[in-house]
Short mmCIF file of N, CA and C in Angstrom, two decimals:
data_model
loop_
_atom_site.label_atom_id
_atom_site.label_comp_id
_atom_site.label_asym_id
_atom_site.label_seq_id
_atom_site.Cartn_x
_atom_site.Cartn_y
_atom_site.Cartn_z
N MET A 20 17.01 15.40 21.43
CA MET A 20 16.29 15.62 20.15
C MET A 20 16.09 14.51 18.93
N ALA A 21 16.11 13.24 19.61
CA ALA A 21 15.71 12.13 18.52
C ALA A 21 13.96 12.01 19.13
N SER A 22 14.35 12.45 20.38
CA SER A 22 12.50 12.19 21.14
C SER A 22 10.91 13.55 20.14
N ALA A 23 12.38 14.21 20.16
CA ALA A 23 11.39 15.58 19.07
C ALA A 23 11.39 15.56 17.83
N VAL A 24 11.87 14.46 17.32
CA VAL A 24 11.49 14.36 15.66
C VAL A 24 10.25 13.44 16.23
N LEU A 25 10.91 11.83 16.16
CA LEU A 25 9.88 11.37 16.86
C LEU A 25 8.69 12.04 16.54
N LYS A 26 8.02 12.85 17.63
CA LYS A 26 7.13 13.10 18.41
C LYS A 26 6.57 14.33 16.54
N VAL A 27 6.98 15.07 16.43
CA VAL A 27 7.23 16.14 15.26
C VAL A 27 6.91 14.37 14.15
N ALA A 28 7.17 13.72 13.99
CA ALA A 28 7.27 12.60 13.35
C ALA A 28 5.53 11.38 13.17
N ALA A 29 5.02 11.39 14.12
CA ALA A 29 4.46 10.80 14.48
C ALA A 29 2.91 11.02 13.54
N GLY A 30 2.99 12.65 13.65
CA GLY A 30 2.34 13.02 12.66
C GLY A 30 2.31 13.62 11.43
N VAL A 31 2.43 12.83 10.70
CA VAL A 31 3.05 12.54 9.46
C VAL A 31 3.51 11.58 9.36
N SER A 32 2.94 11.25 7.47
CA SER A 32 2.29 9.75 6.73
C SER A 32 3.59 9.47 6.76
N ARG A 33 3.55 7.87 6.34
CA ARG A 33 5.10 7.13 6.62
C ARG A 33 5.49 7.16 5.23
N CYS A 34 5.30 8.02 3.83
CA CYS A 34 6.62 8.35 3.14
C CYS A 34 7.38 9.69 3.86
N SER A 35 6.63 10.74 4.23
CA SER A 35 6.82 11.82 4.44
C SER A 35 7.69 11.44 5.71
N THR A 36 8.16 10.63 6.40
CA THR A 36 9.14 10.69 7.73
C THR A 36 9.79 10.90 7.34
N PHE A 37 10.36 9.64 5.99
CA PHE A 37 12.16 10.06 6.13
C PHE A 37 12.45 10.98 5.56
N THR A 38 11.40 11.55 4.44
CA THR A 38 11.47 13.23 3.93
C THR A 38 11.90 13.81 5.17
N LEU A 39 11.08 13.41 6.57
CA LEU A 39 10.92 14.89 7.44
C LEU A 39 12.55 14.49 8.15
N LEU A 40 13.00 13.31 8.72
CA LEU A 40 14.22 12.65 9.28
C LEU A 40 15.86 13.87 8.26
N ARG A 41 15.53 13.32 7.17
CA ARG A 41 16.39 13.94 6.30
C ARG A 41 16.99 15.32 6.05
N GLY A 42 15.66 15.85 6.77
CA GLY A 42 15.81 17.44 6.23
C GLY A 42 16.05 17.68 7.70
N LEU A 43 16.04 16.97 8.80
CA LEU A 43 16.34 17.38 9.85
C LEU A 43 18.19 17.02 10.15
N SER A 44 18.37 16.50 9.38
CA SER A 44 19.98 15.93 9.76
C SER A 44 20.73 16.05 8.81
N THR A 45 21.57 16.80 9.02
CA THR A 45 22.67 17.78 8.11
C THR A 45 24.31 16.49 8.14
N THR A 46 24.51 15.61 9.10
CA THR A 46 25.71 14.75 9.41
C THR A 46 25.06 13.37 8.25
N VAL A 47 24.24 13.04 8.95
CA VAL A 47 23.92 12.05 8.93
C VAL A 47 23.25 11.72 7.87
N PRO A 48 23.82 10.00 6.85
CA PRO A 48 23.22 10.24 5.61
C PRO A 48 21.71 9.30 6.30
N LEU A 49 20.46 9.39 5.38
CA LEU A 49 19.78 8.41 5.11
C LEU A 49 19.96 6.80 5.97
N SER A 50 20.70 6.74 4.58
CA SER A 50 20.97 5.63 4.73
C SER A 50 21.56 4.90 5.90
N GLN A 51 21.97 5.67 6.08
CA GLN A 51 22.65 4.47 7.81
C GLN A 51 21.91 4.43 9.16
N GLY A 52 20.45 5.05 9.33
CA GLY A 52 20.00 5.54 10.09
C GLY A 52 18.64 4.31 9.45
N VAL A 53 19.63 3.52 8.56
CA VAL A 53 18.20 2.04 8.25
C VAL A 53 18.88 0.73 8.02
N PRO A 54 19.18 0.64 9.68
CA PRO A 54 19.68 -0.56 9.58
C PRO A 54 19.77 -1.57 8.47
N GLY A 55 20.13 -2.68 7.86
CA GLY A 55 20.57 -3.74 7.69
C GLY A 55 19.81 -3.40 6.67
N ALA A 56 19.90 -3.36 5.40
CA ALA A 56 19.12 -1.70 4.79
C ALA A 56 19.74 -2.84 3.30
N VAL A 57 18.38 -3.44 2.57
CA VAL A 57 19.49 -4.66 1.44
C VAL A 57 19.16 -3.47 0.02
N TRP A 58 18.32 -2.44 -0.16
CA TRP A 58 18.22 -1.84 -1.40
C TRP A 58 18.06 -0.80 -0.38
N LYS A 59 18.50 0.18 -2.20
CA LYS A 59 18.58 1.22 -2.15
C LYS A 59 17.98 1.81 -3.76
N LEU A 60 17.87 3.40 -2.88
CA LEU A 60 16.43 4.22 -3.83
C LEU A 60 17.62 4.60 -4.39
N GLY A 61 16.75 5.10 -6.09
CA GLY A 61 18.28 5.70 -7.13
C GLY A 61 17.38 7.20 -7.25
N LYS A 62 17.69 6.78 -9.22
CA LYS A 62 16.92 8.41 -9.65
C LYS A 62 16.16 8.29 -10.13
N LEU A 63 15.10 9.44 -10.34
CA LEU A 63 14.39 9.52 -10.75
C LEU A 63 14.80 8.73 -12.33
N ASN A 64 13.27 8.12 -13.21
CA ASN A 64 12.78 7.57 -13.90
C ASN A 64 12.33 8.97 -14.94
N HIS A 65 11.05 8.28 -14.39
CA HIS A 65 10.12 9.22 -15.48
C HIS A 65 9.13 9.83 -14.07
N ILE A 66 8.44 10.70 -14.97
CA ILE A 66 6.98 11.69 -14.23
C ILE A 66 5.41 10.85 -15.53
N ALA A 67 4.52 10.56 -15.12
CA ALA A 67 4.25 9.76 -15.82
C ALA A 67 2.77 10.79 -15.79
N ILE A 68 2.64 11.50 -17.29
CA ILE A 68 1.21 12.24 -17.54
C ILE A 68 0.27 11.54 -18.71
N ALA A 69 -0.94 11.40 -17.40
CA ALA A 69 -2.15 10.95 -18.59
C ALA A 69 -2.51 11.09 -18.88
N VAL A 70 -2.66 11.71 -20.79
CA VAL A 70 -3.25 12.13 -21.46
C VAL A 70 -4.89 11.20 -22.72
N PRO A 71 -5.89 12.74 -22.47
CA PRO A 71 -7.13 11.81 -23.34
C PRO A 71 -6.56 12.01 -24.88
N ASP A 72 -5.49 12.93 -25.21
CA ASP A 72 -5.58 12.55 -27.17
C ASP A 72 -3.57 12.68 -26.54
N MET A 73 -3.49 11.14 -28.00
CA MET A 73 -2.58 11.02 -27.42
C MET A 73 -1.17 11.48 -28.23
N GLU A 74 -1.73 11.28 -30.00
CA GLU A 74 -1.06 12.24 -30.66
C GLU A 74 -0.65 13.39 -30.45
N ARG A 75 -2.27 13.97 -29.97
CA ARG A 75 -1.58 16.18 -30.17
C ARG A 75 -0.85 15.87 -29.15
N ALA A 76 -0.35 14.97 -27.35
CA ALA A 76 0.65 14.87 -26.74
C ALA A 76 1.95 15.04 -26.90
N THR A 77 1.85 14.29 -27.95
CA THR A 77 3.17 13.63 -28.83
C THR A 77 3.63 14.86 -29.56
N ALA A 78 3.00 15.45 -30.49
CA ALA A 78 2.98 16.64 -30.95
C ALA A 78 3.50 17.76 -30.80
N LEU A 79 2.99 17.38 -29.06
CA LEU A 79 3.74 19.04 -28.38
C LEU A 79 5.00 18.53 -28.07
N TYR A 80 5.41 17.93 -27.57
CA TYR A 80 6.64 17.53 -26.97
C TYR A 80 7.64 17.67 -27.62
N ARG A 81 6.94 16.52 -29.48
CA ARG A 81 7.66 16.46 -30.30
C ARG A 81 8.16 18.40 -31.58
N ASP A 82 6.96 18.33 -31.15
CA ASP A 82 7.04 19.57 -32.83
C ASP A 82 6.70 20.85 -32.46
N VAL A 83 6.52 21.18 -30.81
CA VAL A 83 6.21 22.26 -30.27
C VAL A 83 7.96 22.55 -29.38
N LEU A 84 7.72 22.01 -28.75
CA LEU A 84 8.84 21.46 -27.02
C LEU A 84 10.36 21.09 -27.93
N GLY A 85 10.35 20.58 -29.40
CA GLY A 85 11.45 20.17 -29.59
C GLY A 85 11.90 18.98 -28.73
N ALA A 86 11.45 18.16 -28.45
CA ALA A 86 11.68 16.59 -27.75
C ALA A 86 12.26 15.57 -28.79
N THR A 87 12.72 14.74 -27.93
CA THR A 87 12.51 13.19 -29.08
C THR A 87 12.08 12.48 -28.45
N VAL A 88 10.63 11.54 -28.90
CA VAL A 88 10.10 10.93 -28.31
C VAL A 88 9.98 9.62 -28.94
N SER A 89 9.01 8.73 -28.10
CA SER A 89 9.03 7.21 -28.83
C SER A 89 8.54 7.26 -29.57
N GLU A 90 7.94 5.82 -29.84
CA GLU A 90 7.11 5.63 -30.62
C GLU A 90 5.96 4.82 -30.09
N LYS A 91 4.82 5.08 -30.01
CA LYS A 91 3.72 4.51 -29.09
C LYS A 91 3.69 3.35 -29.16
N VAL A 92 3.22 2.75 -28.08
CA VAL A 92 3.93 1.49 -26.94
C VAL A 92 2.14 0.55 -26.91
N PRO A 93 1.63 -0.26 -27.57
CA PRO A 93 0.68 -0.77 -26.23
C PRO A 93 0.97 -1.49 -25.77
N LEU A 94 0.97 -1.00 -23.89
CA LEU A 94 1.05 -2.81 -23.11
C LEU A 94 -0.31 -2.45 -22.54
N PRO A 95 -0.59 -4.04 -23.34
CA PRO A 95 -2.22 -4.34 -22.51
C PRO A 95 -2.16 -5.33 -21.22
N GLU A 96 -1.43 -5.68 -21.04
CA GLU A 96 -1.01 -6.03 -20.02
C GLU A 96 -1.23 -5.35 -17.87
N HIS A 97 -1.36 -3.51 -18.26
CA HIS A 97 -1.61 -2.32 -17.75
C HIS A 97 -2.32 -1.74 -18.01
N GLY A 98 -3.59 -2.45 -19.65
CA GLY A 98 -4.11 -1.16 -19.54
C GLY A 98 -3.58 -0.37 -20.24
N VAL A 99 -2.71 0.09 -20.92
CA VAL A 99 -2.12 1.10 -21.69
C VAL A 99 -1.61 1.59 -22.67
N TYR A 100 -1.64 3.23 -22.67
CA TYR A 100 -0.75 3.29 -24.52
C TYR A 100 0.43 3.93 -23.99
N THR A 101 2.59 3.14 -24.54
CA THR A 101 2.82 4.57 -23.68
C THR A 101 3.83 6.10 -24.61
N VAL A 102 4.59 6.39 -24.79
CA VAL A 102 5.17 7.13 -25.56
C VAL A 102 5.79 7.64 -24.22
N PHE A 103 7.06 7.71 -24.74
CA PHE A 103 7.95 8.09 -23.99
C PHE A 103 8.47 9.30 -24.39
N VAL A 104 9.01 10.33 -24.05
CA VAL A 104 9.42 12.21 -23.99
C VAL A 104 11.04 12.06 -23.73
N GLU A 105 12.23 12.31 -23.64
CA GLU A 105 13.39 11.93 -23.38
C GLU A 105 13.30 13.53 -22.90
N LEU A 106 14.61 13.54 -21.82
CA LEU A 106 14.28 14.82 -21.44
C LEU A 106 15.79 15.18 -20.88
N GLY A 107 16.35 13.85 -21.42
CA GLY A 107 18.47 14.13 -20.66
C GLY A 107 18.10 13.93 -19.77
N ASN A 108 18.12 14.26 -18.21
CA ASN A 108 18.20 13.90 -16.75
C ASN A 108 16.81 13.06 -16.72
N THR A 109 15.38 12.86 -17.43
CA THR A 109 14.82 12.04 -17.19
C THR A 109 14.06 11.92 -18.33
N LYS A 110 12.44 11.35 -17.92
CA LYS A 110 11.78 10.58 -19.34
C LYS A 110 10.16 11.08 -18.63
N LEU A 111 9.94 12.12 -19.48
CA LEU A 111 8.72 11.60 -19.22
C LEU A 111 7.48 10.73 -20.22
N GLU A 112 6.47 10.42 -19.72
CA GLU A 112 5.95 8.90 -19.93
C GLU A 112 4.66 9.24 -20.20
N LEU A 113 4.19 9.72 -21.45
CA LEU A 113 2.50 9.62 -21.99
C LEU A 113 1.88 8.65 -21.93
N LEU A 114 0.63 8.68 -21.55
CA LEU A 114 -0.06 7.13 -21.53
C LEU A 114 -1.61 7.66 -21.75
N HIS A 115 -1.97 6.31 -22.29
CA HIS A 115 -3.16 7.05 -22.97
C HIS A 115 -4.01 5.16 -22.74
N PRO A 116 -5.62 5.42 -22.68
CA PRO A 116 -6.03 4.26 -22.11
C PRO A 116 -5.71 3.51 -23.74
N LEU A 117 -5.83 1.98 -22.72
CA LEU A 117 -5.87 0.89 -23.93
C LEU A 117 -6.84 -0.47 -23.43
N GLY A 118 -8.15 -0.80 -24.34
CA GLY A 118 -8.72 -1.34 -23.14
C GLY A 118 -9.88 -0.92 -22.65
N ASP A 119 -11.01 -1.33 -21.95
CA ASP A 119 -12.00 -0.89 -21.14
C ASP A 119 -12.01 -1.31 -19.61
N LYS A 120 -10.55 -1.35 -19.23
CA LYS A 120 -10.33 -1.63 -18.04
C LYS A 120 -9.14 -0.79 -17.51
N SER A 121 -8.91 -0.23 -18.45
CA SER A 121 -7.66 1.05 -18.35
C SER A 121 -7.76 1.53 -17.08
N PRO A 122 -6.49 1.54 -16.24
CA PRO A 122 -6.42 2.42 -14.80
C PRO A 122 -7.02 3.94 -15.44
N ILE A 123 -6.02 4.53 -16.98
CA ILE A 123 -6.71 5.69 -17.22
C ILE A 123 -7.88 6.10 -17.36
N SER A 124 -8.36 5.42 -18.22
CA SER A 124 -9.72 5.83 -18.01
C SER A 124 -10.14 6.70 -17.16
N GLY A 125 -10.32 5.93 -15.88
CA GLY A 125 -10.97 6.31 -14.39
C GLY A 125 -10.68 7.63 -14.26
N PHE A 126 -8.58 8.04 -14.68
CA PHE A 126 -8.15 8.83 -14.38
C PHE A 126 -9.23 9.76 -15.45
N LEU A 127 -8.78 9.99 -15.97
CA LEU A 127 -9.54 10.69 -17.41
C LEU A 127 -10.79 10.60 -17.51
N GLN A 128 -11.53 10.52 -16.32
CA GLN A 128 -12.69 10.39 -15.95
C GLN A 128 -12.75 11.60 -15.47
N LYS A 129 -12.23 11.78 -14.45
CA LYS A 129 -11.90 12.42 -13.28
C LYS A 129 -11.23 14.07 -13.71
N ASN A 130 -10.54 13.13 -14.58
CA ASN A 130 -9.29 14.88 -14.72
C ASN A 130 -9.81 14.92 -16.75
N LYS A 131 -10.82 15.33 -17.45
CA LYS A 131 -10.43 15.10 -18.28
C LYS A 131 -9.67 15.47 -18.73
N SER A 132 -9.05 17.01 -18.53
CA SER A 132 -8.32 17.49 -19.48
C SER A 132 -6.73 17.12 -19.47
N GLY A 133 -6.67 15.12 -18.85
CA GLY A 133 -5.69 14.62 -18.03
C GLY A 133 -4.45 15.31 -17.21
N GLY A 134 -3.39 15.26 -16.79
CA GLY A 134 -2.69 15.12 -15.78
C GLY A 134 -1.68 14.37 -15.34
N MET A 135 -0.77 14.84 -14.10
CA MET A 135 0.03 14.24 -13.78
C MET A 135 -0.20 12.26 -13.85
N HIS A 136 0.05 11.43 -13.38
CA HIS A 136 -0.05 10.29 -12.81
C HIS A 136 0.06 9.19 -11.67
N HIS A 137 1.69 9.92 -11.99
CA HIS A 137 2.34 8.82 -11.35
C HIS A 137 3.86 9.58 -11.58
N ILE A 138 4.78 9.31 -10.51
CA ILE A 138 6.16 9.00 -10.31
C ILE A 138 6.43 7.33 -10.41
N CYS A 139 8.28 7.58 -11.41
CA CYS A 139 9.31 6.38 -11.51
C CYS A 139 10.03 6.49 -10.77
N ILE A 140 10.71 5.62 -9.68
CA ILE A 140 11.86 6.21 -9.00
C ILE A 140 12.38 4.64 -8.80
N GLU A 141 14.04 4.60 -9.45
CA GLU A 141 14.42 3.73 -10.03
C GLU A 141 14.94 2.59 -8.38
N VAL A 142 15.40 1.48 -8.53
CA VAL A 142 16.01 0.83 -6.91
C VAL A 142 17.24 -0.48 -8.06
N ASP A 143 17.49 -0.85 -6.80
CA ASP A 143 18.45 -1.79 -7.37
C ASP A 143 18.03 -2.63 -6.83
N ASP A 144 16.91 -3.18 -5.92
CA ASP A 144 16.49 -4.58 -5.36
C ASP A 144 15.01 -4.82 -5.89
N ILE A 145 14.19 -4.65 -6.30
CA ILE A 145 12.83 -4.70 -6.36
C ILE A 145 12.05 -4.95 -5.28
N LYS A 146 12.67 -6.80 -5.31
CA LYS A 146 12.18 -8.20 -4.29
C LYS A 146 12.67 -7.03 -3.02
N ALA A 147 13.67 -7.18 -2.82
CA ALA A 147 13.99 -5.63 -1.77
C ALA A 147 13.03 -4.95 -1.21
N ALA A 148 13.03 -4.15 -1.74
CA ALA A 148 12.09 -3.09 -2.45
C ALA A 148 10.68 -2.85 -1.84
N VAL A 149 10.63 -3.68 -1.84
CA VAL A 149 8.50 -4.54 -1.93
C VAL A 149 8.81 -5.16 0.03
N ALA A 150 9.54 -5.62 -0.08
CA ALA A 150 8.96 -6.36 0.81
C ALA A 150 9.28 -5.57 2.13
N ASP A 151 10.04 -4.78 1.81
CA ASP A 151 10.86 -3.59 2.75
C ASP A 151 9.88 -2.98 3.20
N MET A 152 9.45 -2.31 2.28
CA MET A 152 7.73 -1.34 2.41
C MET A 152 6.26 -2.14 2.73
N LYS A 153 6.25 -3.49 2.22
CA LYS A 153 5.24 -4.00 2.84
C LYS A 153 5.72 -4.40 4.68
N ALA A 154 6.82 -4.38 5.20
CA ALA A 154 6.92 -4.96 5.93
C ALA A 154 7.23 -4.05 6.78
N LYS A 155 6.93 -1.90 6.29
CA LYS A 155 6.43 -0.74 6.75
C LYS A 155 5.46 -0.32 6.76
N ASN A 156 4.21 -1.70 6.27
CA ASN A 156 3.03 -1.16 6.49
C ASN A 156 2.72 -0.03 4.80
N ILE A 157 2.99 -0.14 3.58
CA ILE A 157 3.00 0.44 2.98
C ILE A 157 2.74 -0.55 2.27
N ARG A 158 1.53 0.16 1.57
CA ARG A 158 0.11 -1.72 0.33
C ARG A 158 0.46 -1.54 -0.71
N THR A 159 0.75 -2.29 -1.86
CA THR A 159 1.34 -2.13 -2.81
C THR A 159 0.20 -2.40 -3.84
N LEU A 160 0.19 -2.51 -5.38
CA LEU A 160 -0.97 -2.58 -6.08
C LEU A 160 -1.23 -3.89 -6.67
N SER A 161 -0.08 -4.14 -6.33
CA SER A 161 -0.49 -6.19 -6.88
C SER A 161 0.31 -6.63 -6.14
N ALA A 162 -0.31 -7.94 -5.64
CA ALA A 162 1.15 -8.65 -4.94
C ALA A 162 2.55 -9.27 -5.22
N GLU A 163 2.70 -8.82 -6.24
CA GLU A 163 4.16 -9.01 -6.98
C GLU A 163 4.53 -8.27 -8.14
N PRO A 164 5.60 -7.76 -8.18
CA PRO A 164 6.14 -6.56 -9.56
C PRO A 164 6.18 -8.20 -11.03
N ARG A 165 5.65 -6.53 -11.42
CA ARG A 165 5.66 -6.48 -13.03
C ARG A 165 6.09 -6.51 -13.78
N ILE A 166 6.29 -7.37 -15.17
CA ILE A 166 6.54 -6.51 -16.07
C ILE A 166 6.38 -4.78 -16.39
N GLY A 167 6.95 -4.02 -16.47
CA GLY A 167 7.15 -2.73 -16.63
C GLY A 167 6.96 -1.98 -18.54
N ALA A 168 7.08 -1.13 -18.48
CA ALA A 168 7.15 -0.33 -19.63
C ALA A 168 8.44 -0.42 -20.02
N HIS A 169 9.71 -0.52 -19.41
CA HIS A 169 11.15 -1.08 -20.07
C HIS A 169 11.43 -2.21 -20.14
N GLY A 170 10.82 -2.71 -19.63
CA GLY A 170 10.90 -4.90 -19.98
C GLY A 170 11.32 -4.74 -18.48
N LYS A 171 11.54 -4.12 -17.20
CA LYS A 171 11.88 -4.52 -16.43
C LYS A 171 10.83 -4.19 -15.05
N PRO A 172 11.64 -5.36 -13.63
CA PRO A 172 10.12 -5.38 -12.50
C PRO A 172 10.28 -3.82 -12.25
N VAL A 173 8.91 -4.17 -12.46
CA VAL A 173 8.19 -2.04 -11.08
C VAL A 173 6.79 -2.57 -10.37
N MET A 174 6.42 -1.91 -9.23
CA MET A 174 5.15 -1.79 -7.93
C MET A 174 5.30 -0.37 -7.94
N PHE A 175 4.00 -0.46 -7.80
CA PHE A 175 3.15 0.66 -7.28
C PHE A 175 3.14 0.59 -6.12
N LEU A 176 3.17 1.83 -5.50
CA LEU A 176 2.80 1.97 -4.03
C LEU A 176 1.35 2.93 -3.72
N HIS A 177 0.87 2.22 -2.95
CA HIS A 177 -0.42 2.10 -3.39
C HIS A 177 -0.30 4.51 -2.20
N PRO A 178 -1.19 4.83 -3.60
CA PRO A 178 -0.94 6.59 -3.53
C PRO A 178 -1.62 7.12 -1.81
N LYS A 179 -2.10 6.41 -0.57
CA LYS A 179 -2.96 6.43 0.48
C LYS A 179 -1.80 6.75 2.00
N ASP A 180 -0.89 5.70 0.62
CA ASP A 180 0.53 5.46 2.12
C ASP A 180 1.58 6.30 1.59
N CYS A 181 1.72 7.07 0.31
CA CYS A 181 2.34 7.64 0.09
C CYS A 181 2.32 9.27 -0.60
N ASP A 182 1.67 10.19 0.24
CA ASP A 182 0.59 11.73 0.54
C ASP A 182 0.56 12.06 -0.75
N GLY A 183 -0.35 11.08 -1.43
CA GLY A 183 -0.90 10.85 -2.29
C GLY A 183 -0.80 11.47 -3.82
N VAL A 184 0.90 10.50 -3.18
CA VAL A 184 1.18 10.09 -5.35
C VAL A 184 1.55 8.41 -5.32
N LEU A 185 1.25 8.31 -6.77
CA LEU A 185 1.20 7.41 -6.96
C LEU A 185 3.00 7.12 -7.01
N VAL A 186 3.39 5.46 -6.81
CA VAL A 186 4.75 6.34 -6.60
C VAL A 186 4.83 4.89 -7.40
N GLU A 187 5.68 4.71 -8.60
CA GLU A 187 6.19 3.10 -9.05
C GLU A 187 7.35 3.41 -9.22
N LEU A 188 7.63 1.99 -8.22
CA LEU A 188 9.57 1.04 -8.63
C LEU A 188 9.86 1.16 -9.75
N GLU A 189 10.92 1.19 -9.77
CA GLU A 189 11.28 -0.11 -11.48
C GLU A 189 12.85 -0.37 -10.73
N GLU A 190 13.41 -1.93 -11.16
CA GLU A 190 14.67 -2.24 -11.00
C GLU A 190 15.01 -1.35 -11.73
N ALA A 191 16.21 -0.81 -11.34
CA ALA A 191 17.57 -0.86 -12.43
C ALA A 191 18.04 -1.22 -13.05
#
């Protein structure tokens, strides 16, 4: 069985391999298969959506859908404005460009109507998680974690190493 799993997993990207292995096991938690793991993956913190018109997007979630939304907050160090939409079990983060070098500007040039930008998953130890990702050849978008929108350390994982999804890890 183990050799069959390894053969199948060899053709799957690094981020998917763990999902595949977990899907094949119904009795052993994934954490038991990772020797000496010093960090744990937590809950989904938010899904980020790039929006071309922040006021319009905020009004959709607040006025049409009835959600509680935060004030618009500038994050110059990340080149974005953010608004958080509370959903009870998670949040949506609305992103709009701030400044000429905003990474969201490039995204919106390719996706004129906006769209999903990244997912954010909590970890209990960002430094250990980042060291582990680098050891597993998962590229990060910066050398060290930076402070994110919630005032906590974050690290983005390269989408080419995570099945085309930009993944943000945030310390819980």
